[in-house]
Every structure is written in C-alpha cells, then in structure tokens.
One Martini backbone bead per residue (centre of mass of N, CA, C, O) as a GRO file, in nm:
protein
  489
    1MET     BB    1  -1.333  -0.529   5.486
    2PRO     BB    2  -1.502  -0.306   5.323
    3LEU     BB    3  -1.659  -0.220   5.059
    4PRO     BB    4  -1.678   0.000   4.829
    5THR     BB    5  -1.827   0.258   4.727
    6VAL     BB    6  -1.966   0.394   4.455
    7THR     BB    7  -1.768   0.648   4.438
    8ARG     BB    8  -1.509   0.427   4.489
    9SER     BB    9  -1.541   0.257   4.261
   10LEU     BB   10  -1.454   0.122   3.963
   11SER     BB   11  -1.691   0.233   3.799
   12ALA     BB   12  -1.655   0.534   3.860
   13LYS     BB   13  -1.367   0.557   3.752
   14LEU     BB   14  -1.432   0.471   3.462
   15LEU     BB   15  -1.629   0.696   3.397
   16VAL     BB   16  -1.443   0.940   3.447
   17LEU     BB   17  -1.209   0.853   3.258
   18THR     BB   18  -1.370   0.843   2.998
   19VAL     BB   19  -1.454   1.138   2.989
   20LEU     BB   20  -1.169   1.259   2.999
   21PHE     BB   21  -1.052   1.117   2.746
   22VAL     BB   22  -1.255   1.226   2.542
   23LEU     BB   23  -1.200   1.526   2.597
   24LEU     BB   24  -0.902   1.510   2.524
   25ALA     BB   25  -0.947   1.423   2.232
   26GLU     BB   26  -1.112   1.676   2.155
   27VAL     BB   27  -0.888   1.879   2.207
   28LEU     BB   28  -0.692   1.760   1.997
   29ILE     BB   29  -0.897   1.811   1.764
   30TYR     BB   30  -0.955   2.121   1.800
   31THR     BB   31  -0.690   2.255   1.729
   32PRO     BB   32  -0.690   2.201   1.415
   33SER     BB   33  -0.984   2.287   1.361
   34ILE     BB   34  -0.968   2.594   1.425
   35ALA     BB   35  -0.748   2.653   1.217
   36ARG     BB   36  -0.908   2.554   0.971
   37TYR     BB   37  -1.152   2.739   1.002
   38ARG     BB   38  -1.000   3.007   0.966
   39LEU     BB   39  -0.884   2.947   0.687
   40THR     BB   40  -1.157   2.903   0.545
   41TYR     BB   41  -1.274   3.179   0.602
   42LEU     BB   42  -1.055   3.344   0.452
   43GLU     BB   43  -1.086   3.202   0.175
   44GLU     BB   44  -1.378   3.290   0.129
   45ARG     BB   45  -1.313   3.592   0.127
   46LEU     BB   46  -1.115   3.580  -0.110
   47ALA     BB   47  -1.315   3.472  -0.316
   48ALA     BB   48  -1.516   3.706  -0.294
   49ALA     BB   49  -1.310   3.927  -0.368
   50HIS     BB   50  -1.249   3.828  -0.651
   51LEU     BB   51  -1.533   3.863  -0.768
   52ALA     BB   52  -1.563   4.164  -0.702
   53ALA     BB   53  -1.311   4.265  -0.866
   54LEU     BB   54  -1.418   4.173  -1.156
   55SER     BB   55  -1.622   4.411  -1.194
   56VAL     BB   56  -1.421   4.611  -1.311
   57GLU     BB   57  -1.387   4.474  -1.595
   58ALA     BB   58  -1.697   4.535  -1.687
   59THR     BB   59  -1.622   4.816  -1.720
   60PRO     BB   60  -1.543   5.051  -1.951
   61ASP     BB   61  -1.338   5.237  -1.746
   62MET     BB   62  -1.252   5.076  -1.484
   63MET     BB   63  -1.507   5.194  -1.317
   64VAL     BB   64  -1.665   5.220  -0.993
   65ALA     BB   65  -1.905   5.297  -0.816
   66MET     BB   66  -1.934   5.370  -0.485
   67GLU     BB   67  -2.194   5.219  -0.427
   68LEU     BB   68  -2.098   4.948  -0.552
   69GLN     BB   69  -1.849   4.913  -0.379
   70ASN     BB   70  -1.994   4.903  -0.105
   71GLU     BB   71  -2.170   4.659  -0.177
   72LEU     BB   72  -1.941   4.461  -0.239
   73LEU     BB   73  -1.789   4.491   0.035
   74ALA     BB   74  -2.028   4.400   0.210
   75HIS     BB   75  -2.045   4.117   0.089
   76VAL     BB   76  -1.747   4.042   0.173
   77GLY     BB   77  -1.637   4.198   0.442
   78ALA     BB   78  -1.485   4.472   0.347
   79HIS     BB   79  -1.276   4.765   0.286
   80ALA     BB   80  -1.057   4.620   0.091
   81VAL     BB   81  -0.953   4.542  -0.257
   82GLU     BB   82  -0.686   4.343  -0.416
   83LEU     BB   83  -0.620   4.248  -0.759
   84ILE     BB   84  -0.372   4.025  -0.900
   85ARG     BB   85  -0.258   3.957  -1.197
   86PRO     BB   86  -0.033   3.789  -1.393
   87ASP     BB   87  -0.007   4.072  -1.579
   88SER     BB   88  -0.013   4.304  -1.337
   89ARG     BB   89  -0.294   4.365  -1.302
   90VAL     BB   90  -0.513   4.593  -1.115
   91TYR     BB   91  -0.782   4.551  -0.882
   92MET     BB   92  -1.000   4.789  -0.711
   93LEU     BB   93  -1.149   4.813  -0.379
   94SER     BB   94  -1.288   5.104  -0.194
   95ARG     BB   95  -1.327   5.300   0.042
   96SER     BB   96  -1.301   5.624   0.116
   97MET     BB   97  -1.221   5.540   0.444
   98PRO     BB   98  -1.001   5.341   0.540
   99PRO     BB   99  -0.880   5.176   0.788
  100THR     BB  100  -0.657   5.088   1.016
  101VAL     BB  101  -0.409   4.859   1.038
  102ASP     BB  102  -0.317   4.605   1.290
  103ALA     BB  103  -0.284   4.341   1.099
  104VAL     BB  104  -0.087   4.083   0.929
  105PHE     BB  105  -0.182   3.810   0.693
  106ASP     BB  106   0.004   3.545   0.543
  107LEU     BB  107  -0.099   3.259   0.344
  108ARG     BB  108   0.171   3.216   0.209
  109GLY     BB  109   0.304   2.929   0.330
  110ALA     BB  110   0.148   2.851   0.571
  111MET     BB  111   0.175   2.683   0.865
  112ALA     BB  112   0.030   2.508   1.114
  113PRO     BB  113   0.155   2.649   1.366
  114ARG     BB  114   0.082   2.936   1.274
  115LEU     BB  115  -0.223   2.896   1.242
  116THR     BB  116  -0.276   2.807   1.535
  117ALA     BB  117  -0.170   3.060   1.676
  118ASP     BB  118  -0.360   3.265   1.533
  119ALA     BB  119  -0.625   3.144   1.636
  120PHE     BB  120  -0.573   3.182   1.948
  121MET     BB  121  -0.518   3.486   1.931
  122ALA     BB  122  -0.798   3.563   1.831
  123LEU     BB  123  -0.959   3.448   2.077
  124ALA     BB  124  -0.791   3.648   2.284
  125GLN     BB  125  -0.927   3.890   2.182
  126ARG     BB  126  -1.067   4.222   2.307
  127ARG     BB  127  -1.041   4.372   2.036
  128ASP     BB  128  -1.107   4.557   1.752
  129ARG     BB  129  -0.977   4.455   1.450
  130VAL     BB  130  -0.775   4.534   1.166
  131ILE     BB  131  -0.713   4.329   0.884
  132ARG     BB  132  -0.463   4.183   0.670
  133VAL     BB  133  -0.507   3.977   0.376
  134ILE     BB  134  -0.284   3.739   0.217
  135GLY     BB  135  -0.355   3.557  -0.096
  136PRO     BB  136  -0.455   3.314  -0.278
  137SER     BB  137  -0.693   3.228  -0.489
  138PRO     BB  138  -0.931   2.978  -0.484
  139LYS     BB  139  -1.016   3.016  -0.789
  140ASP     BB  140  -0.706   3.130  -0.861
  141PRO     BB  141  -0.374   3.096  -0.787
  142ALA     BB  142  -0.267   3.327  -0.986
  143PHE     BB  143  -0.413   3.498  -0.793
  144GLN     BB  144  -0.395   3.792  -0.588
  145VAL     BB  145  -0.510   3.872  -0.254
  146ASP     BB  146  -0.598   4.193  -0.102
  147MET     BB  147  -0.733   4.232   0.234
  148VAL     BB  148  -0.961   4.439   0.428
  149MET     BB  149  -1.072   4.357   0.770
  150ASP     BB  150  -1.269   4.247   1.012
  151GLU     BB  151  -1.225   4.031   1.295
  152ARG     BB  152  -1.487   3.984   1.465
  153PRO     BB  153  -1.660   3.796   1.283
  154MET     BB  154  -1.459   3.566   1.289
  155ILE     BB  155  -1.455   3.521   1.596
  156GLN     BB  156  -1.757   3.458   1.622
  157ALA     BB  157  -1.744   3.208   1.439
  158MET     BB  158  -1.538   3.056   1.616
  159ILE     BB  159  -1.714   3.045   1.872
  160ASP     BB  160  -1.946   2.888   1.748
  161PHE     BB  161  -1.775   2.645   1.668
  162SER     BB  162  -1.679   2.576   1.958
  163GLY     BB  163  -1.961   2.519   2.071
  164ARG     BB  164  -2.021   2.279   1.886
  165ILE     BB  165  -1.779   2.111   1.972
  166LEU     BB  166  -1.853   2.093   2.271
  167ALA     BB  167  -2.128   1.960   2.244
  168LEU     BB  168  -2.022   1.714   2.089
  169SER     BB  169  -1.819   1.619   2.304
  170VAL     BB  170  -2.017   1.570   2.532
  171ALA     BB  171  -2.191   1.366   2.384
  172ILE     BB  172  -1.970   1.162   2.315
  173SER     BB  173  -1.865   1.114   2.605
  174LEU     BB  174  -2.130   1.008   2.724
  175ILE     BB  175  -2.178   0.777   2.531
  176ALA     BB  176  -1.902   0.639   2.572
  177ALA     BB  177  -1.921   0.609   2.879
  178VAL     BB  178  -2.171   0.430   2.886
  179LEU     BB  179  -2.063   0.201   2.709
  180VAL     BB  180  -1.807   0.142   2.874
  181PHE     BB  181  -1.943   0.100   3.144
  182VAL     BB  182  -2.122  -0.138   3.067
  183SER     BB  183  -1.904  -0.323   2.957
  184LEU     BB  184  -1.706  -0.325   3.205
  185THR     BB  185  -1.909  -0.416   3.413
  186ARG     BB  186  -1.967  -0.694   3.281
  187LEU     BB  187  -1.658  -0.788   3.228
  188LEU     BB  188  -1.515  -0.675   3.516
  189VAL     BB  189  -1.652  -0.560   3.773
  190ARG     BB  190  -1.833  -0.793   3.860
  191PRO     BB  191  -1.615  -1.013   3.873
  192MET     BB  192  -1.433  -0.853   4.073
  193ARG     BB  193  -1.646  -0.836   4.297
  194ARG     BB  194  -1.671  -1.140   4.332
  195LEU     BB  195  -1.378  -1.188   4.408
  196THR     BB  196  -1.371  -0.998   4.650
  197GLU     BB  197  -1.592  -1.134   4.814
  198GLY     BB  198  -1.446  -1.406   4.829
  199LEU     BB  199  -1.193  -1.306   4.978
  200VAL     BB  200  -1.335  -1.188   5.225
  201ALA     BB  201  -1.475  -1.450   5.313
  202ILE     BB  202  -1.217  -1.620   5.349
  203ARG     BB  203  -1.085  -1.439   5.563
  204ARG     BB  204  -1.313  -1.459   5.778
  205ASP     BB  205  -1.391  -1.781   5.676
  206PRO     BB  206  -1.207  -2.031   5.562
  207ASP     BB  207  -1.390  -2.296   5.655
  208GLY     BB  208  -1.711  -2.179   5.619
  209THR     BB  209  -1.698  -2.116   5.331
  210PRO     BB  210  -1.819  -2.157   5.048
  211PRO     BB  211  -1.745  -2.265   4.759
  212PHE     BB  212  -1.598  -2.141   4.489
  213GLN     BB  213  -1.753  -2.058   4.171
  214PRO     BB  214  -1.647  -2.083   3.871
  215SER     BB  215  -1.645  -1.991   3.563
  216ALA     BB  216  -1.627  -2.036   3.193
  217ARG     BB  217  -1.404  -1.860   3.155
  218THR     BB  218  -1.086  -1.796   2.951
  219ASP     BB  219  -0.977  -1.563   3.080
  220GLU     BB  220  -0.834  -1.392   3.334
  221ILE     BB  221  -1.082  -1.413   3.514
  222GLY     BB  222  -1.110  -1.720   3.500
  223VAL     BB  223  -0.834  -1.781   3.620
  224ALA     BB  224  -0.881  -1.635   3.891
  225GLU     BB  225  -1.123  -1.808   3.980
  226ARG     BB  226  -0.976  -2.083   3.980
  227GLU     BB  227  -0.751  -2.000   4.175
  228LEU     BB  228  -0.939  -1.934   4.412
  229ALA     BB  229  -1.058  -2.215   4.441
  230ASP     BB  230  -0.784  -2.356   4.492
  231MET     BB  231  -0.701  -2.186   4.734
  232GLN     BB  232  -0.933  -2.263   4.918
  233ALA     BB  233  -0.867  -2.566   4.923
  234THR     BB  234  -0.581  -2.534   5.035
  235ILE     BB  235  -0.656  -2.388   5.298
  236ARG     BB  236  -0.834  -2.608   5.414
  237SER     BB  237  -0.615  -2.825   5.420
  238ALA     BB  238  -0.416  -2.664   5.597
  239LEU     BB  239  -0.600  -2.631   5.843
  240ARG     BB  240  -0.638  -2.929   5.903
  241GLN     BB  241  -0.336  -2.988   5.931
  242ARG     BB  242  -0.285  -2.788   6.160
  243GLU     BB  243  -0.467  -2.920   6.366
  244ARG     BB  244  -0.314  -3.185   6.371
  245LEU     BB  245  -0.034  -3.062   6.441
  246ALA     BB  246  -0.121  -2.935   6.706
  247ALA     BB  247  -0.194  -3.195   6.847
  248LEU     BB  248   0.083  -3.328   6.801
  249GLY     BB  249   0.252  -3.110   6.945
  250THR     BB  250   0.131  -3.151   7.225
  251ALA     BB  251   0.220  -3.443   7.250
  252VAL     BB  252   0.525  -3.395   7.207
  253ALA     BB  253   0.566  -3.209   7.448
  254LYS     BB  254   0.496  -3.417   7.662
  255ILE     BB  255   0.702  -3.630   7.575
  256ASN     BB  256   0.951  -3.448   7.594
  257HIS     BB  257   0.938  -3.392   7.894
  258ASP     BB  258   0.964  -3.687   7.985
  259LEU     BB  259   1.224  -3.755   7.826
  260ARG     BB  260   1.412  -3.554   7.969
  261ALA     BB  261   1.387  -3.681   8.244
  262ILE     BB  262   1.498  -3.954   8.163
  263LEU     BB  263   1.774  -3.848   8.053
  264SER     BB  264   1.874  -3.725   8.314
  265THR     BB  265   1.888  -3.990   8.466
  266ALA     BB  266   2.080  -4.127   8.265
  267ALA     BB  267   2.313  -3.926   8.303
  268LEU     BB  268   2.368  -3.983   8.601
  269LEU     BB  269   2.429  -4.285   8.563
  270SER     BB  270   2.666  -4.246   8.363
  271GLU     BB  271   2.855  -4.104   8.562
  272ARG     BB  272   2.879  -4.356   8.747
  273LEU     BB  273   3.003  -4.547   8.533
  274ALA     BB  274   3.281  -4.395   8.513
  275GLU     BB  275   3.357  -4.530   8.815
  276SER     BB  276   3.412  -4.794   8.720
  277ALA     BB  277   3.623  -5.088   8.730
  278ASP     BB  278   3.540  -5.149   8.450
  279PRO     BB  279   3.693  -5.103   8.152
  280GLU     BB  280   3.455  -5.139   7.952
  281VAL     BB  281   3.265  -4.935   8.083
  282ARG     BB  282   3.456  -4.688   8.055
  283ARG     BB  283   3.474  -4.704   7.741
  284VAL     BB  284   3.146  -4.671   7.677
  285THR     BB  285   3.047  -4.423   7.837
  286PRO     BB  286   3.103  -4.179   7.640
  287ARG     BB  287   2.905  -4.278   7.424
  288LEU     BB  288   2.655  -4.272   7.600
  289MET     BB  289   2.670  -3.972   7.676
  290ALA     BB  290   2.661  -3.865   7.383
  291SER     BB  291   2.382  -3.983   7.317
  292ILE     BB  292   2.230  -3.832   7.538
  293ASP     BB  293   2.306  -3.547   7.444
  294ARG     BB  294   2.169  -3.570   7.164
  295ALA     BB  295   1.886  -3.617   7.278
  296VAL     BB  296   1.867  -3.352   7.435
  297GLU     BB  297   1.917  -3.169   7.193
  298LEU     BB  298   1.673  -3.260   7.031
  299CYS     BB  299   1.461  -3.170   7.233
  300GLY     BB  300   1.544  -2.872   7.258
  301GLN     BB  301   1.529  -2.790   6.954
  302THR     BB  302   1.240  -2.873   6.904
  303MET     BB  303   1.108  -2.683   7.111
  304THR     BB  304   1.226  -2.421   7.000
  305TYR     BB  305   1.113  -2.439   6.710
  306THR     BB  306   0.801  -2.470   6.793
  307ARG     BB  307   0.793  -2.202   6.983
  308ASP     BB  308   0.884  -1.947   6.821
  309GLY     BB  309   0.807  -1.877   6.541
  310LEU     BB  310   0.793  -1.562   6.516
  311LEU     BB  311   1.044  -1.335   6.520
  312PRO     BB  312   1.123  -1.116   6.758
  313LEU     BB  313   1.251  -0.786   6.726
  314ALA     BB  314   1.535  -0.603   6.884
  315ARG     BB  315   1.640  -0.317   6.768
  316THR     BB  316   1.984  -0.212   6.765
  317ALA     BB  317   2.282  -0.070   6.820
  318VAL     BB  318   2.552  -0.276   6.688
  319PRO     BB  319   2.852  -0.391   6.738
  320LEU     BB  320   2.994  -0.627   6.536
  321ARG     BB  321   3.258  -0.739   6.651
  322PRO     BB  322   3.162  -0.816   6.941
  323LEU     BB  323   2.938  -1.005   6.844
  324VAL     BB  324   3.122  -1.211   6.702
  325GLU     BB  325   3.296  -1.275   6.949
  326GLU     BB  326   3.067  -1.382   7.129
  327ALA     BB  327   2.975  -1.608   6.938
  328GLY     BB  328   3.242  -1.764   6.956
  329THR     BB  329   3.233  -1.820   7.259
  330ILE     BB  330   2.969  -1.979   7.257
  331ALA     BB  331   3.054  -2.197   7.055
  332LEU     BB  332   3.291  -2.305   7.228
  333ALA     BB  333   3.123  -2.364   7.492
  334ALA     BB  334   2.925  -2.579   7.347
  335LEU     BB  335   3.178  -2.761   7.340
  336ARG     BB  336   3.232  -3.052   7.449
  337PRO     BB  337   3.485  -3.267   7.521
  338ASP     BB  338   3.298  -3.526   7.406
  339VAL     BB  339   3.288  -3.402   7.132
  340VAL     BB  340   3.282  -3.539   6.810
  341ARG     BB  341   3.392  -3.608   6.509
  342PRO     BB  342   3.375  -3.802   6.232
  343ASP     BB  343   3.692  -3.899   6.296
  344GLY     BB  344   3.691  -3.912   6.639
  345GLU     BB  345   3.769  -3.642   6.720
  346ARG     BB  346   3.792  -3.375   6.902
  347ALA     BB  347   3.614  -3.089   6.917
  348GLU     BB  348   3.744  -2.798   6.762
  349LEU     BB  349   3.788  -2.425   6.770
  350ARG     BB  350   3.861  -2.154   6.554
  351TRP     BB  351   3.808  -1.797   6.591
  352ASN     BB  352   3.790  -1.566   6.318
  353ASN     BB  353   3.795  -1.212   6.351
  354ARG     BB  354   3.741  -0.978   6.057
  355VAL     BB  355   3.599  -0.748   6.185
  356PRO     BB  356   3.583  -0.427   6.202
  357GLU     BB  357   3.615  -0.154   6.361
  358GLY     BB  358   3.321   0.057   6.395
  359LEU     BB  359   3.091  -0.138   6.312
  360THR     BB  360   2.744  -0.049   6.278
  361ILE     BB  361   2.428  -0.196   6.352
  362ARG     BB  362   2.072  -0.267   6.297
  363ALA     BB  363   1.987  -0.513   6.541
  364ASP     BB  364   1.951  -0.835   6.675
  365ALA     BB  365   2.183  -0.959   6.873
  366ALA     BB  366   2.078  -1.236   6.971
  367GLN     BB  367   1.987  -1.353   6.693
  368LEU     BB  368   2.251  -1.314   6.535
  369SER     BB  369   2.422  -1.482   6.730
  370ARG     BB  370   2.263  -1.743   6.691
  371ALA     BB  371   2.339  -1.786   6.395
  372LEU     BB  372   2.648  -1.799   6.437
  373VAL     BB  373   2.652  -2.033   6.636
  374ASN     BB  374   2.527  -2.246   6.452
  375LEU     BB  375   2.750  -2.235   6.236
  376GLY     BB  376   2.986  -2.307   6.426
  377ARG     BB  377   2.882  -2.580   6.530
  378ASN     BB  378   2.846  -2.717   6.258
  379ALA     BB  379   3.144  -2.700   6.174
  380ALA     BB  380   3.264  -2.864   6.410
  381GLN     BB  381   3.081  -3.124   6.376
  382ALA     BB  382   3.188  -3.159   6.061
  383GLY     BB  383   3.530  -3.095   6.098
  384ALA     BB  384   3.618  -2.823   6.177
  385GLY     BB  385   3.894  -2.598   6.295
  386ALA     BB  386   3.790  -2.330   6.140
  387VAL     BB  387   3.648  -1.993   6.173
  388THR     BB  388   3.558  -1.728   5.942
  389VAL     BB  389   3.479  -1.377   5.979
  390MET     BB  390   3.336  -1.166   5.736
  391VAL     BB  391   3.304  -0.853   5.542
  392GLU     BB  392   3.058  -0.695   5.325
  393THR     BB  393   2.959  -0.464   5.087
  394ARG     BB  394   2.675  -0.301   4.936
  395PRO     BB  395   2.485  -0.140   4.745
  396GLY     BB  396   2.277   0.061   4.963
  397GLY     BB  397   2.389  -0.066   5.259
  398GLY     BB  398   2.462  -0.343   5.252
  399LEU     BB  399   2.531  -0.667   5.419
  400ILE     BB  400   2.803  -0.921   5.450
  401LEU     BB  401   2.846  -1.235   5.602
  402LEU     BB  402   3.128  -1.443   5.618
  403VAL     BB  403   3.124  -1.804   5.672
  404ALA     BB  404   3.427  -1.981   5.709
  405ASP     BB  405   3.555  -2.311   5.658
  406ASP     BB  406   3.783  -2.621   5.688
  407GLY     BB  407   3.615  -2.840   5.602
  408PRO     BB  408   3.487  -3.117   5.405
  409GLY     BB  409   3.206  -3.055   5.357
  410LEU     BB  410   2.909  -3.120   5.217
  411PRO     BB  411   2.697  -3.349   5.177
  412PRO     BB  412   2.463  -3.431   4.951
  413ARG     BB  413   2.223  -3.454   5.150
  414ALA     BB  414   2.258  -3.171   5.275
  415ARG     BB  415   2.223  -3.008   5.011
  416ASP     BB  416   1.936  -3.111   4.931
  417ASN     BB  417   1.837  -3.020   5.256
  418LEU     BB  418   1.876  -2.733   5.287
  419PHE     BB  419   1.702  -2.576   5.550
  420GLN     BB  420   1.572  -2.846   5.650
  421PRO     BB  421   1.403  -2.968   5.888
  422PHE     BB  422   1.522  -3.281   5.983
  423ALA     BB  423   1.723  -3.302   5.691
  424GLY     BB  424   2.011  -3.103   5.696
  425SER     BB  425   2.223  -3.279   5.815
  426ALA     BB  426   2.591  -3.345   5.836
  427ARG     BB  427   2.528  -3.554   6.071
  428ALA     BB  428   2.501  -3.799   6.277
  429GLY     BB  429   2.211  -3.726   6.473
  430GLY     BB  430   2.107  -3.489   6.348
  431VAL     BB  431   1.840  -3.225   6.287
  432GLY     BB  432   1.873  -2.953   6.107
  433LEU     BB  433   1.821  -2.659   6.273
  434GLY     BB  434   2.045  -2.449   6.251
  435LEU     BB  435   1.994  -2.337   5.959
  436ALA     BB  436   1.692  -2.279   5.985
  437ILE     BB  437   1.720  -2.068   6.211
  438ALA     BB  438   1.922  -1.879   6.073
  439ARG     BB  439   1.735  -1.806   5.837
  440GLU     BB  440   1.507  -1.681   6.004
  441VAL     BB  441   1.674  -1.451   6.118
  442LEU     BB  442   1.748  -1.316   5.845
  443ARG     BB  443   1.453  -1.279   5.741
  444ALA     BB  444   1.358  -1.102   5.979
  445HIS     BB  445   1.574  -0.871   5.880
  446GLY     BB  446   1.552  -0.887   5.541
  447GLY     BB  447   1.718  -1.132   5.455
  448ASP     BB  448   1.971  -1.397   5.412
  449LEU     BB  449   2.062  -1.748   5.366
  450ARG     BB  450   2.357  -1.878   5.193
  451LEU     BB  451   2.526  -2.083   4.976
  452VAL     BB  452   2.830  -2.050   4.815
  453GLU     BB  453   3.029  -2.295   4.915
  454SER     BB  454   3.131  -2.662   4.884
  455THR     BB  455   3.431  -2.818   4.967
  456ALA     BB  456   3.717  -2.978   5.062
  457ALA     BB  457   3.822  -2.682   5.171
  458GLY     BB  458   3.519  -2.584   5.232
  459THR     BB  459   3.277  -2.352   5.378
  460VAL     BB  460   3.034  -2.098   5.258
  461PHE     BB  461   2.850  -1.844   5.417
  462ALA     BB  462   2.575  -1.604   5.368
  463LEU     BB  463   2.488  -1.305   5.546
  464GLU     BB  464   2.219  -1.120   5.446
  465LEU     BB  465   2.180  -0.773   5.467
  466PRO     BB  466   2.002  -0.504   5.440
  467PRO     BB  467   1.945  -0.208   5.346
  468GLY     BB  468   2.023   0.024   5.614
  469ILE     BB  469   2.180  -0.134   5.856
  470VAL     BB  470   2.398   0.070   5.853
  471VAL     BB  471   2.514   0.319   6.068
  472GLU     BB  472   2.840   0.280   6.087
  473GLY     BB  473   3.154   0.216   5.921
  474ALA     BB  474   3.162   0.129   5.611
  475ALA     BB  475   3.456   0.222   5.531
  476ARG     BB  476   3.610  -0.007   5.700
  477VAL     BB  477   3.577  -0.246   5.509
  478GLY     BB  478   3.811  -0.161   5.308
  479GLU     BB  479   4.048  -0.246   5.527
  480MET     BB  480   4.012  -0.532   5.452
  481PRO     BB  481   4.060  -0.827   5.358
  482ILE     BB  482   4.017  -1.022   5.097
  483SER     BB  483   3.826  -1.265   5.009
  484GLU     BB  484   3.876  -1.590   4.887
  485SER     BB  485   3.536  -1.613   4.880
  486PRO     BB  486   3.359  -1.456   4.691
  487ILE     BB  487   3.060  -1.317   4.615
  488PRO     BB  488   2.847  -1.352   4.380
  489ASP     BB  489   2.624  -1.160   4.179
   0.00000   0.00000   0.00000
C-alpha cells in the first residue's frame, strides 16, 4: 500500500483543521464583540448628546439659536436630543423638521441576547433607517437621554469593525496554524510516518527488512516504536519456527502415510487372529484391534487437522433440526461395536434432538454437523449414555446450541487444556482434536464454542452462533422446554 500524498497526509489535515478551529473560535468571539461594539457606539452618542443638551442650561432664557442647535446636533450625529434631569426638568435640542422614526431601541436593562440580536439585525439592514435610542447617560446615570439618529453611520462603523476582526482572525489563524503544524509535524507526524514506513516494510518483507530502531522517547510514540521493534522480532522468530514446522509437517505426513499402510496390514492380521483356536489369543484380539483403531484414528485426525488450515465456508439456508438429526446419526455410526468407555463397557449413545421444527439458519451444514459429531463422539467415548441438543436465542438474532451429556464430567487435565490440540483429550489414547476442530468451525462462522459446566451429573457445551444467522423460525424456539442448564449471561 503506497503512503498518502501530501494533500491527503496527516500534516495537511492538521493544518486545515487548525485553521478551521481558529476561525471557529474567532466567530464565537466575534458574536459578543459586535454586540458590545454597537452598545459602546450608542453609549458614546448618548454621552455626546448629554453634553450637547447641557448647553441649553447655559443660555439666559433656556433657548438655543437654531444654527447652534444644528451645529450641536451635527456634532452628536443626531436629529433630536432630549435630556431628562432627576428633578424632571427637560432640555431639548431638535432640528426644525426631524424625520420619522423607524425603530426604537431602549438600552435600559437590555440583556446580552437582545443586544446580540439587535446587532445582527442592524448588519442585515439594506435600507437607511432613523432610530430612536433611549438610555441612561454614561456621564451620569441619573440623567436619561432620548436621541433620534440615523442608523447607517453606526452600521458602517460596525462593518469596518467586522473587517478588522476578520483580518485579525485570518492573521491569528495562519500564525497559529503554522505554529501548530510545525510542532505537530515534529512531535507526531514525522514519528508516525516513520512507524508507518516501518509497518509497510515489515509487511512487504517480514524477514528481510532491517530491524526497526526505536527512539529514546518515553511517551506514547516511544512505546509504539518499541512495541513495533518487539513485534518485528516476534514475527521473525515465528517465521523461522513456521519454516521448521513446515519441514517437520512434510516429514510427518510422509511418516503418517507409511504408518497408516503398516496399521492397515496389522488390522488385517488382527482380524485373522480373531479366528484363532487359542482362547487367550481370541481374548486379547479385541484389545489389539481397538489399539490399532485408535492409532489409525490418530493418524487420520492429525492429517485432517494439519491439512484443513482456514475453514472455507459454503453458507446456505439450512433447516437446523434435520442437520442436528443427521449429526446424531453420523455420531452413532462412528461408534464401532468394539469401542469401549472408560469403565470397560461398550460405548453406546442416545441422541436427543430438541431443536424445534421450522428453524432455519444460514451456515455451512457440513462444517456445523462436523462440530456436533465431534462433541457427540467425545461424549460417548468419555462415558456418556445420552446427548441432548437444545437451542436458545439471544437478542439481536444470535443463536446458541446447547449440547449436554450425562457423562461423568471432564477430568481436571482435560479442563486445563480444553480446546488445545493433542493436549485436551478426556480419555486415554485420545488426541484432543475433536474440541479444537469444533471450536474452529464455530469461530469460522463468527461465533465460538465454550464450556458451560462440567460436573459429575454431566457436561454442557455452548455452540454460540452470531447475530443475523437465523433466517426464519426464531419464534419457534420459545415453544421448546427450558434447558435445565441455562447459559449464564
């Protein structure tokens, strides 16, 4: 897999995200800033109007000439000003023909949401409005100022302020993006690129790639580098071991082939011994033949296990009850009359199929039957007289097959090495491949095989199948008797 290009690299994504996040932060800052700027602008006009209105008090007859009024109002930027003193005296300045007011804004007790909404509504205006502003004087809150003014100059000032904010935001975002980009590139991107290149090289040539040299960093990147170096060493060791095991497997296969031929000859001769006139020969012949059968079984299961590898599944819609019934028939047919249980009695098996009719799943019928047959044969050879197969559903469409027997339970050695090939057999002479193969079948289906319980009263295994495997008939599961050994959640 080629490494990503510059435009698709982690560095480019970090750069773009940094710019976007800084701009987003500036937008969040701009919202209250523009509202505050508008409020400050109006308060400055109110303060100027307060000072202009006080000029009325300086005149002898409390009257100001029209020319002076117009000059004062032009300085304030208003059409009319009304100043109300605490003693209820009113000072007024007004043009001869003040325009009609389009909107009124009362700043007394105005809250932030209202001020923010008014600011953005002002920026959205496309016509020149005349507004009336009422509020306490910034010079003396005891005075109240009522002013009529044009809104357009304020909007133009707000637009200029927004432009300055935008320019500052772009500059800050670019500077921050460059600083973050350089820092993250040195701290994260380059080490991650080195790790990625090491992983790609190991995947392409696991055994021929030079050893990865981790840095002295103590953070997460340093841990990842050391883990990659350890993983590379582990993979190399595993590859060398696999090569040795492959050569050993080839030798075992050749030996196994010759050994089976020898055992077949021995089996033919053993059958002739059963016709001997010597009572002692006839007495020991069944044990000899059973030993030869176990040796043949060992050879066959070993070859099957080493040859299978990953199980290829051919999933089809399978009626579950007939599949379980057929698996029971195969398990019963696989028990030879001379196969004995640990107590010396001939192995027999009763197969109780409690799967309801009409339940259909999507699975590999042959492989799933193989897992059930292995469990049935193991139960019979361990001393069970009956095997019962039940079914339960789980939320999400999952399905569980319960395989319960009435055997003496698994010995401690078998429990300690459960599902381990060549180590988890519950009987003398067994190879322990039945459970290992059954678990591989369930895991290939996306499920698992686990031991629910194993006591002197019997053993219960759960074949867990994944959600979505049931095609139809899930409601019929509720018609079944409840299992005596339910699976714990």
